[in-house]
PDB file of C-alpha atoms in Angstrom:
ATOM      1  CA  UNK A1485     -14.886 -11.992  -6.079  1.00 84.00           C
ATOM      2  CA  UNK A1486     -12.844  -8.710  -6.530  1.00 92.00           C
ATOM      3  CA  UNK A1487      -9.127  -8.473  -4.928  1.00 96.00           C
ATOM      4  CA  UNK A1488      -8.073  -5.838  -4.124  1.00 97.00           C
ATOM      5  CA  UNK A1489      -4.105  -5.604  -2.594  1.00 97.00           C
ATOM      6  CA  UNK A1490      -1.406  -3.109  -2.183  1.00 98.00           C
ATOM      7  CA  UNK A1491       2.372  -3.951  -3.279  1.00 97.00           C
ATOM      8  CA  UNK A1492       4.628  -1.952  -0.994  1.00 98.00           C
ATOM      9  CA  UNK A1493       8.236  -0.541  -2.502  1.00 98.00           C
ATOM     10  CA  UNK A1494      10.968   1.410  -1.901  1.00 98.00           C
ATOM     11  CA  UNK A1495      11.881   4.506  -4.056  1.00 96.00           C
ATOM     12  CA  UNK A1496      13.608   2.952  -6.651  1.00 97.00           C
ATOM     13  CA  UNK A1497      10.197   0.885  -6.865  1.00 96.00           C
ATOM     14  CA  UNK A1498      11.983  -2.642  -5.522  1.00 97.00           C
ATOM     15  CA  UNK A1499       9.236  -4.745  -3.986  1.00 97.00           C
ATOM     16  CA  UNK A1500       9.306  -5.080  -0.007  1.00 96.00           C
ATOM     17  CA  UNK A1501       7.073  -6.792   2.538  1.00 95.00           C
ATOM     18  CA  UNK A1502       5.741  -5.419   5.706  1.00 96.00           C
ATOM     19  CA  UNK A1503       6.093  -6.546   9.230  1.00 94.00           C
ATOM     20  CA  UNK A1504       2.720  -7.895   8.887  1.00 92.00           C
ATOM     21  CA  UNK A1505       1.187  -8.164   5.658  1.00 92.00           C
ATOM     22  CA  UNK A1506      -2.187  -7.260   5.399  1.00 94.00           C
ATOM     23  CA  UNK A1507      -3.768  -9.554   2.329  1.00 92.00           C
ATOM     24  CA  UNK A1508      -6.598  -9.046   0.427  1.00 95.00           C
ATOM     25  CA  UNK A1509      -9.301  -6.793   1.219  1.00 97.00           C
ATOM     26  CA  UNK A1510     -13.031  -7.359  -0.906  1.00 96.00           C
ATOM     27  CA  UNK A1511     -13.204  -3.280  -1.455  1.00 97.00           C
ATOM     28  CA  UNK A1512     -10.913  -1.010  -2.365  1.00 97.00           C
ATOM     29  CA  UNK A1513     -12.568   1.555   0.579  1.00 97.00           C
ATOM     30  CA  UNK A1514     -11.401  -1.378   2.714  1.00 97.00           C
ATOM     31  CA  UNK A1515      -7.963  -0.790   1.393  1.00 98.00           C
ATOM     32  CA  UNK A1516      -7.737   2.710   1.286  1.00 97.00           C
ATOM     33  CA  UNK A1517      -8.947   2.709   5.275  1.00 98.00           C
ATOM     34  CA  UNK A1518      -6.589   0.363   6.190  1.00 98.00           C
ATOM     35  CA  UNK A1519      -3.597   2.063   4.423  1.00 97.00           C
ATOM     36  CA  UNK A1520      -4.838   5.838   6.254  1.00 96.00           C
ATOM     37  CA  UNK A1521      -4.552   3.164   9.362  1.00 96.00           C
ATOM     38  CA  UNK A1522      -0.715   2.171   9.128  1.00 97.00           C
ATOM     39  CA  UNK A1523       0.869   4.604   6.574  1.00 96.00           C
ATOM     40  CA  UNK A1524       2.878   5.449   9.363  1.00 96.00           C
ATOM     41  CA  UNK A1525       4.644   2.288  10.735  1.00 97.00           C
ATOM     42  CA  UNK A1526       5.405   1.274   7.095  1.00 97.00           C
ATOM     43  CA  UNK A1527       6.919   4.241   6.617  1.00 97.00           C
ATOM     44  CA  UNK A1528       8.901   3.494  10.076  1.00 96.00           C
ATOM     45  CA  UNK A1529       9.530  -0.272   8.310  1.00 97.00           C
ATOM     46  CA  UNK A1530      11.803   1.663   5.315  1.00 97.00           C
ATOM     47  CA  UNK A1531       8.281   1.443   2.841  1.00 98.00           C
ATOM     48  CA  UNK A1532       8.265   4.305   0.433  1.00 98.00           C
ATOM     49  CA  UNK A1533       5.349   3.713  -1.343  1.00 98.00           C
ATOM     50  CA  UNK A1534       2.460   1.959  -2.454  1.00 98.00           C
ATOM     51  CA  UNK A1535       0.645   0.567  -5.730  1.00 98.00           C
ATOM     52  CA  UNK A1536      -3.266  -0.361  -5.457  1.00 98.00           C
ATOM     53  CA  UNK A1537      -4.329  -2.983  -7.563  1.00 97.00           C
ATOM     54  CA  UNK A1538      -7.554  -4.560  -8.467  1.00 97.00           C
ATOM     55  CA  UNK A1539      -7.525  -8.500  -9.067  1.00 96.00           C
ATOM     56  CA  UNK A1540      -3.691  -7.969  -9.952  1.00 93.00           C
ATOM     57  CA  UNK A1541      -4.239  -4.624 -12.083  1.00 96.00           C
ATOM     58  CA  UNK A1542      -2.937  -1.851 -10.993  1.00 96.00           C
ATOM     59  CA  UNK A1543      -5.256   0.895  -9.832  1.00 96.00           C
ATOM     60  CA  UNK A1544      -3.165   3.588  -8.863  1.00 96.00           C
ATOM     61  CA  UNK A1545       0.328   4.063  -7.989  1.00 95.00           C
ATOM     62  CA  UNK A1546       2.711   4.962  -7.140  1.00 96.00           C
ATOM     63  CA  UNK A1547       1.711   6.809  -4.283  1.00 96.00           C
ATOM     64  CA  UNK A1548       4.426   8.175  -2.032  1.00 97.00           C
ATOM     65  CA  UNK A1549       3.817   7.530   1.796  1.00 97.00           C
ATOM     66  CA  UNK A1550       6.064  10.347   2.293  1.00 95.00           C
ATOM     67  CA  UNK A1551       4.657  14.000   3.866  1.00 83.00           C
ATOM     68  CA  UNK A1552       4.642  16.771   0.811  1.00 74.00           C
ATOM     69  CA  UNK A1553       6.953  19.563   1.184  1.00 59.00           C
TER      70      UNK A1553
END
């Protein structure tokens, strides 16, 4: 079965955990709609941004949680 998790950073790309960490999800939609779900209160935790990976490759990342100028 396909992982699929997000690692959550700061700027400078140091790891940091979540209030609540979500897991795995089984799809990466299910990741994606989760992340569109809470982008906000990470932000609001001191989370940056995020890396997708795929059974512990990254996908994509990183991706800034923070609103374009």
């Amino acid at each position: 079965m396909t992982v699929w998790e997000w690692r959550f950073e700061k700027a400078d790309g140091t790891a940091v955990e979540p209030a609540e960490p979500p897991g795995e999800f089984g799809t990466q939609g299910d990741a994606e709609s989760w992340l569109g779900e809470v982008w906000r209160q990470l932000l609001e935790q001191g989370i940056d941004q995020v890396r997708l990976t795929e059974d512990g490759a990254e996908v994509y990342g990183p991706m800034s949680l923070h609103a374009e100028d």
